[in-house]
Short mmCIF file of C-alpha atoms and ligand atoms in Angstrom, two decimals:
data_model
loop_
_atom_site.label_atom_id
_atom_site.label_comp_id
_atom_site.label_asym_id
_atom_site.label_seq_id
_atom_site.Cartn_x
_atom_site.Cartn_y
_atom_site.Cartn_z
CA MET A 1 39.39 171.40 308.19
CA VAL A 2 40.76 173.18 305.12
CA VAL A 3 43.95 171.82 303.54
CA GLY A 4 46.13 174.32 301.65
CA GLY A 5 46.64 177.98 302.54
CA GLY A 6 46.76 179.19 298.95
CA LEU A 7 44.22 181.39 297.23
CA ALA A 8 41.34 178.89 297.30
CA GLY A 9 42.08 177.56 300.80
CA SER A 10 42.36 181.02 302.37
CA GLU A 11 39.08 181.99 300.70
CA ALA A 12 37.33 178.79 301.82
CA ALA A 13 38.55 179.17 305.39
CA TRP A 14 37.44 182.80 305.47
CA ALA A 15 33.99 182.07 303.99
CA LEU A 16 33.34 179.30 306.55
CA ALA A 17 34.70 181.33 309.46
CA GLU A 18 32.60 184.34 308.55
CA ARG A 19 29.55 182.06 308.69
CA GLY A 20 30.38 180.91 312.19
CA VAL A 21 32.23 177.66 311.45
CA ARG A 22 35.44 176.98 313.36
CA VAL A 23 38.18 176.19 310.85
CA THR A 24 41.62 174.67 311.07
CA LEU A 25 43.63 175.75 308.03
CA HIS A 26 46.61 173.53 307.21
CA GLU A 27 49.47 174.93 305.17
CA MET A 28 52.61 172.84 304.62
CA ARG A 29 54.97 175.69 303.77
CA PRO A 30 57.64 176.42 304.98
CA LEU A 31 58.09 172.93 306.50
CA VAL A 32 57.49 171.29 303.11
CA ARG A 33 58.09 173.44 300.04
CA THR A 34 56.53 173.35 296.58
CA PRO A 35 58.67 173.68 293.43
CA ALA A 36 57.32 177.21 292.78
CA HIS A 37 56.39 179.04 295.97
CA GLN A 38 59.14 181.26 297.41
CA THR A 39 57.74 182.37 300.76
CA ASP A 40 55.74 180.97 303.66
CA GLY A 41 52.94 183.54 303.19
CA LEU A 42 49.33 182.52 302.66
CA ALA A 43 47.93 183.08 299.15
CA GLU A 44 51.31 183.50 297.52
CA LEU A 45 50.99 184.14 293.79
CA VAL A 46 53.52 182.06 291.90
CA CYS A 47 53.24 183.50 288.43
CA SER A 48 51.45 186.50 286.96
CA ASN A 49 50.43 189.21 289.43
CA SER A 50 47.30 189.92 287.39
CA PHE A 51 43.77 188.75 288.20
CA LYS A 52 42.78 189.74 284.69
CA SER A 53 40.09 192.18 283.69
CA SER A 54 37.85 194.03 286.13
CA GLU A 55 35.37 194.84 283.36
CA LEU A 56 31.91 193.49 284.06
CA VAL A 57 31.42 192.48 280.43
CA THR A 58 34.08 189.75 280.77
CA PRO A 59 33.42 186.44 282.61
CA HIS A 60 36.38 186.97 284.98
CA GLY A 61 35.29 190.56 285.66
CA LEU A 62 31.78 189.40 286.54
CA LEU A 63 33.11 186.58 288.73
CA LYS A 64 35.20 189.07 290.68
CA ALA A 65 32.22 191.39 291.12
CA GLU A 66 30.18 188.48 292.49
CA MET A 67 32.98 187.38 294.80
CA ARG A 68 33.27 190.93 296.11
CA ARG A 69 29.58 190.96 297.01
CA LEU A 70 30.02 187.65 298.82
CA GLY A 71 32.72 189.21 301.00
CA SER A 72 35.73 187.55 299.34
CA ILE A 73 38.92 187.94 301.36
CA ILE A 74 41.00 187.44 298.20
CA LEU A 75 39.37 190.44 296.55
CA GLN A 76 39.53 192.61 299.65
CA ALA A 77 43.26 191.90 299.83
CA ALA A 78 43.68 192.40 296.06
CA ASP A 79 41.94 195.79 296.17
CA GLN A 80 44.20 196.79 299.05
CA ALA A 81 47.36 195.66 297.24
CA ARG A 82 46.34 196.93 293.81
CA VAL A 83 48.99 198.38 291.46
CA PRO A 84 48.29 200.16 288.15
CA GLY A 85 47.43 197.68 285.40
CA GLY A 86 45.00 199.38 283.04
CA ALA A 87 41.71 197.48 282.97
CA ALA A 88 43.27 194.51 284.78
CA LEU A 89 43.29 193.97 288.53
CA ALA A 90 47.03 193.68 289.15
CA VAL A 91 48.54 193.43 292.62
CA ASP A 92 51.80 193.78 294.51
CA ARG A 93 52.22 190.09 295.32
CA VAL A 94 53.99 190.68 298.64
CA ALA A 95 51.40 193.16 299.91
CA PHE A 96 48.60 190.90 298.65
CA SER A 97 49.85 187.81 300.46
CA ALA A 98 50.52 189.85 303.62
CA ALA A 99 46.97 191.25 303.56
CA VAL A 100 45.40 187.79 303.23
CA GLN A 101 47.65 186.33 305.93
CA GLU A 102 46.98 189.20 308.33
CA ARG A 103 43.20 188.89 308.12
CA VAL A 104 42.96 185.11 308.00
CA THR A 105 45.23 184.59 311.00
CA ALA A 106 43.43 187.34 312.94
CA HIS A 107 40.00 185.73 312.48
CA PRO A 108 38.81 184.28 315.80
CA ASN A 109 37.30 181.22 314.05
CA ILE A 110 40.47 180.29 312.12
CA THR A 111 43.45 178.38 313.48
CA LEU A 112 46.44 178.16 311.15
CA VAL A 113 48.50 174.96 311.47
CA ARG A 114 51.77 174.56 309.59
CA GLY A 115 52.48 171.06 308.28
CA GLU A 116 51.82 168.67 305.43
CA VAL A 117 48.49 166.81 305.43
CA THR A 118 48.82 163.32 304.00
CA ALA A 119 45.28 161.96 304.46
CA LEU A 120 41.99 163.23 303.09
CA PRO A 121 40.04 165.18 305.73
CA SER A 122 36.45 164.31 306.53
CA PRO A 123 34.69 166.64 306.69
CA GLY A 124 37.00 169.04 304.97
CA VAL A 125 38.03 171.05 301.96
CA VAL A 126 41.09 170.10 299.93
CA ALA A 127 42.50 173.23 298.27
CA THR A 128 46.09 172.18 297.71
CA GLY A 129 46.26 173.59 294.20
CA PRO A 130 48.27 172.54 291.17
CA LEU A 131 51.34 171.76 293.30
CA THR A 132 49.69 169.39 295.79
CA SER A 133 52.37 167.48 297.71
CA ALA A 134 53.28 164.03 296.39
CA ALA A 135 51.87 162.15 299.38
CA LEU A 136 48.46 163.83 299.19
CA SER A 137 48.38 163.48 295.38
CA GLU A 138 48.78 159.71 295.86
CA VAL A 139 45.86 159.62 298.26
CA ILE A 140 43.65 161.75 295.98
CA GLY A 141 44.56 159.53 293.02
CA ALA A 142 43.71 156.37 294.98
CA ARG A 143 40.38 157.81 296.15
CA LEU A 144 39.43 158.83 292.60
CA GLY A 145 40.75 155.60 291.10
CA THR A 146 43.06 157.41 288.68
CA ARG A 147 46.77 157.79 288.19
CA GLY A 148 46.34 160.54 285.63
CA LEU A 149 46.69 163.56 287.90
CA ALA A 150 49.19 165.92 286.33
CA PHE A 151 49.92 169.61 286.13
CA PHE A 152 52.27 171.25 283.64
CA ASP A 153 52.77 174.97 283.26
CA ALA A 154 55.40 177.54 282.56
CA ILE A 155 56.16 180.26 285.04
CA ALA A 156 56.51 183.91 284.10
CA PRO A 157 59.86 185.26 285.30
CA ILE A 158 59.99 188.29 287.57
CA VAL A 159 62.31 190.81 285.91
CA ALA A 160 64.28 193.44 287.83
CA ASP A 161 63.67 196.90 286.40
CA GLU A 162 67.38 197.80 286.46
CA SER A 163 68.11 194.84 284.17
CA LEU A 164 65.99 196.38 281.39
CA ASP A 165 67.33 198.53 278.55
CA HIS A 166 64.75 201.32 278.64
CA THR A 167 66.04 202.80 275.39
CA ARG A 168 64.43 199.81 273.63
CA LEU A 169 61.11 200.01 275.49
CA TYR A 170 58.15 202.34 275.53
CA ARG A 171 55.31 202.74 278.00
CA ALA A 172 51.65 202.46 276.99
CA SER A 173 48.33 201.13 278.19
CA ARG A 174 47.37 197.63 277.12
CA TYR A 175 44.93 197.43 274.19
CA GLY A 176 44.32 201.17 274.74
CA LYS A 177 42.43 200.39 277.96
CA GLY A 178 42.70 202.36 281.16
CA ALA A 179 44.00 205.88 281.34
CA GLY A 180 47.59 205.12 282.34
CA ASP A 181 50.71 203.88 280.60
CA ASP A 182 51.27 200.96 282.96
CA TYR A 183 52.85 198.44 280.60
CA LEU A 184 56.36 198.30 279.16
CA ASN A 185 56.38 197.35 275.48
CA ALA A 186 59.37 196.01 273.56
CA PRO A 187 58.64 196.73 269.90
CA LEU A 188 60.11 195.13 266.80
CA THR A 189 61.07 197.34 263.86
CA ALA A 190 58.79 197.11 260.81
CA GLU A 191 61.40 194.97 259.03
CA GLN A 192 61.84 192.67 262.05
CA TYR A 193 58.07 192.26 262.27
CA ASN A 194 57.83 191.44 258.57
CA VAL A 195 60.49 188.72 258.88
CA MET A 196 59.96 187.29 262.36
CA ARG A 197 56.16 187.39 262.64
CA GLN A 198 55.08 187.38 258.98
CA LYS A 199 57.80 185.09 257.61
CA GLY A 200 59.07 187.68 255.14
CA THR A 201 62.61 187.76 253.72
CA GLU A 202 65.01 190.69 253.95
CA ALA A 203 66.76 191.92 250.81
CA PRO A 204 70.05 190.08 250.13
CA TYR A 205 73.22 191.94 251.18
CA SER A 206 71.06 194.26 253.35
CA SER A 207 72.24 192.93 256.71
CA PRO A 208 75.48 194.12 258.28
CA LEU A 209 75.70 190.65 259.86
CA ASN A 210 76.29 189.13 256.41
CA ASP A 211 79.91 190.36 256.32
CA LEU A 212 80.54 190.13 260.03
CA HIS A 213 83.28 187.64 260.90
CA GLU A 214 84.03 188.38 264.54
CA LYS A 215 83.83 185.82 267.31
CA GLY A 216 80.55 185.71 269.16
CA THR A 217 77.00 184.45 269.31
CA PHE A 218 73.99 185.24 267.16
CA VAL A 219 70.94 185.38 269.40
CA CYS A 220 67.24 185.64 268.48
CA ALA A 221 66.47 189.35 268.00
CA ALA A 222 63.13 188.91 269.77
CA CYS A 223 63.91 186.76 272.82
CA GLU A 224 67.74 186.56 272.88
CA LEU A 225 67.91 182.77 272.80
CA PRO A 226 71.36 181.87 271.37
CA LEU A 227 70.75 180.43 267.88
CA PHE A 228 74.10 180.35 266.05
CA SER A 229 77.80 180.64 266.83
CA SER A 230 80.36 182.50 264.74
CA ALA A 231 82.29 179.17 264.67
CA THR A 232 79.78 177.75 262.16
CA LYS A 233 79.35 180.92 260.06
CA PHE A 234 80.54 180.81 256.46
CA ASP A 235 80.33 183.01 253.41
CA SER A 236 77.66 181.43 251.21
CA GLY A 237 77.70 184.16 248.57
CA THR A 238 73.90 184.43 248.80
CA GLY A 239 73.82 187.78 250.61
CA TRP A 240 72.29 186.31 253.78
CA PRO A 241 74.17 185.35 256.96
CA SER A 242 74.78 181.61 256.66
CA PHE A 243 75.73 178.89 259.14
CA TRP A 244 76.31 175.14 258.83
CA ALA A 245 74.73 174.28 262.19
CA PRO A 246 72.67 175.87 264.96
CA ILE A 247 74.35 176.45 268.31
CA LYS A 248 72.16 173.73 269.80
CA LYS A 249 69.74 171.54 267.93
CA GLU A 250 66.97 172.19 270.45
CA ASN A 251 67.28 175.99 270.15
CA VAL A 252 65.79 175.99 266.65
CA ARG A 253 62.58 174.45 265.41
CA GLU A 254 62.31 173.26 261.81
CA GLU A 255 59.07 173.10 259.85
CA VAL A 256 58.06 172.18 256.33
CA ASP A 257 57.26 175.33 254.36
CA ASN A 258 55.27 174.86 251.14
CA SER A 259 54.86 178.57 250.35
CA LEU A 260 55.89 180.14 246.99
CA SER A 261 55.25 176.76 245.24
CA MET A 262 58.41 175.15 246.63
CA THR A 263 59.09 172.87 249.52
CA ARG A 264 61.60 174.34 251.92
CA THR A 265 62.47 173.81 255.55
CA GLU A 266 61.69 176.81 257.67
CA VAL A 267 63.81 177.65 260.74
CA LEU A 268 62.20 179.22 263.79
CA CYS A 269 63.40 180.23 267.23
CA ALA A 270 62.39 177.34 269.48
CA ARG A 271 61.55 179.65 272.34
CA CYS A 272 59.49 182.49 270.83
CA ASP A 273 58.53 181.02 267.44
CA ALA A 274 60.09 183.90 265.53
CA HIS A 275 60.78 183.00 261.90
CA SER A 276 64.52 183.34 261.25
CA GLY A 277 65.11 181.75 257.83
CA HIS A 278 65.41 178.42 256.00
CA VAL A 279 67.81 175.50 255.95
CA PHE A 280 69.06 173.92 252.71
CA ASP A 281 71.20 170.83 252.06
CA ASP A 282 73.85 172.53 249.90
CA GLY A 283 76.09 173.69 252.74
CA PRO A 284 79.74 172.94 253.51
CA LYS A 285 81.22 170.13 255.61
CA PRO A 286 80.85 168.74 258.20
CA THR A 287 77.03 168.89 258.08
CA GLY A 288 76.39 169.76 254.43
CA LEU A 289 73.69 172.14 255.65
CA ARG A 290 73.20 175.83 254.95
CA TYR A 291 71.15 177.74 257.49
CA CYS A 292 70.21 180.80 255.47
CA MET A 293 69.20 183.45 257.99
CA ASN A 294 67.70 186.90 257.95
CA GLY A 295 70.09 189.29 259.68
CA VAL A 296 67.20 191.29 261.21
CA ALA A 297 66.03 188.18 263.06
CA LEU A 298 69.42 187.92 264.78
CA ARG A 299 71.40 190.05 267.17
CA PHE A 300 75.17 189.64 267.46
CA VAL A 301 76.74 189.36 270.90
CA ARG A 302 80.52 189.79 270.66
CA LYS A 303 82.65 187.37 272.65
CA PRO A 304 84.21 189.33 275.51
C1 LIG B 1 54.19 177.18 287.44
C2 LIG B 1 52.83 177.80 287.61
C3 LIG B 1 52.42 178.89 286.82
C4 LIG B 1 51.15 179.44 286.99
N1 LIG B 1 50.80 180.55 286.26
C5 LIG B 1 49.60 181.18 286.50
C6 LIG B 1 49.24 182.43 285.90
O1 LIG B 1 50.03 183.02 285.16
N2 LIG B 1 48.03 182.97 286.14
C7 LIG B 1 47.15 182.35 286.99
O2 LIG B 1 46.07 182.88 287.19
N3 LIG B 1 47.47 181.19 287.58
C8 LIG B 1 48.67 180.62 287.37
N4 LIG B 1 49.01 179.46 288.01
C9 LIG B 1 48.02 178.83 288.82
C10 LIG B 1 48.06 179.43 290.18
O3 LIG B 1 48.86 178.62 290.99
C11 LIG B 1 46.64 179.46 290.64
O4 LIG B 1 45.95 180.46 289.89
C12 LIG B 1 46.46 179.71 292.09
O5 LIG B 1 47.64 179.77 292.82
C13 LIG B 1 45.70 178.52 292.49
O6 LIG B 1 45.31 178.72 293.80
P1 LIG B 1 45.15 177.45 294.71
O7 LIG B 1 44.66 177.97 296.00
O8 LIG B 1 44.34 176.42 294.01
O9 LIG B 1 46.61 176.86 294.85
P2 LIG B 1 47.90 177.48 295.58
O10 LIG B 1 47.83 178.96 295.62
O11 LIG B 1 49.08 176.83 294.99
O12 LIG B 1 47.71 176.97 297.08
C14 LIG B 1 47.81 175.61 297.45
C15 LIG B 1 48.49 175.57 298.79
O13 LIG B 1 48.43 174.25 299.30
C16 LIG B 1 49.66 173.94 299.93
N5 LIG B 1 49.75 172.47 299.95
C17 LIG B 1 49.98 171.63 298.91
N6 LIG B 1 49.94 170.35 299.34
C18 LIG B 1 49.70 170.38 300.69
C19 LIG B 1 49.56 169.37 301.69
N7 LIG B 1 49.63 168.07 301.41
N8 LIG B 1 49.34 169.77 302.96
C20 LIG B 1 49.24 171.10 303.28
N9 LIG B 1 49.37 172.09 302.36
C21 LIG B 1 49.59 171.73 301.06
C22 LIG B 1 50.69 174.64 299.09
O14 LIG B 1 51.86 174.89 299.81
C23 LIG B 1 49.96 175.94 298.72
O15 LIG B 1 50.23 176.98 299.61
C24 LIG B 1 50.26 178.89 287.90
C25 LIG B 1 50.67 177.82 288.67
C26 LIG B 1 51.93 177.28 288.55
C27 LIG B 1 52.35 176.15 289.44
ZN1 LIG B 2 63.28 183.86 270.04
#
């Protein structure tokens, strides 16, 4: 018995079946869902569609080469569903899952059963992945004598091509590898890079945002997280766009900055870590704070 029809479970079932073992593969979707999977397909990728490098000089490239020689179903399906990705093995996730499902369910030694397993199989393989159902997690925890089973991760969003502004993007290969131009790159200008990634400061009075007094939101120029509202903008006379409060406390991160032999408080975008400026305690009411920002680190979105 193999529990979990993900990547590992499909592979385990296939490997056993190919060696003459009769396997029952249990997959709980779609009867019980996980917080991340979207379909009821076997081996559904939930995040990146890349299996990383195919180059033999990397550990993951070598592992894939070895798996291929062992007759891996995951790699057969990945090769079949491959999309351009430079030196990386990237796949069309729908075609990949379909290819795994088609072969696994067609194998005469594999029976696929839909439904949640809530007890540990014996003998069996548990391959329920990072999003193991709550009931089975309990049982695994009890068997191992630990309550510390946890999984935390972020998930990469899938972006629709028509939602992208291609005038701000260029195509290129990644790290100059592979012949194609398979990756979309969103570059910063030299001045944005200097400020946001190298914590530089733009020249005072250089930003058109300094004198801008329309209604709207100032978002991070790198990741578009809203950072400041025009409602808190004031004319500080310093030559840099100034605000007395961020739009939300949690959207900015503040850090002690001891550079240039002073102690200042640095302000960063909480989402992408871009440096945006400093905050001082000589601002106007009601907060008494002055968020002194670099205009190039912000983009203004006019209120419709
Ligand atoms: C939010 C998030 C982001 C991730 N980002 C990445 C990434 O960018 N790159 C990367 O390589 N990996 C990423 N991963 C890890 C990724 O999930 C694994 O690489 C891969 O899916 C693990 O394969 P698996 O077979 O172990 O688990 P899964 O593919 O998740 O398969 C486990 C299967 O078991 C089933 N199952 C769970 N409990 C039960 C039960 N009690 N009974 C029956 N079936 C059950 C589930 O429905 C699922 O189909 C991410 C995972 C998550 C959750
Ligand atoms: Zn940002």
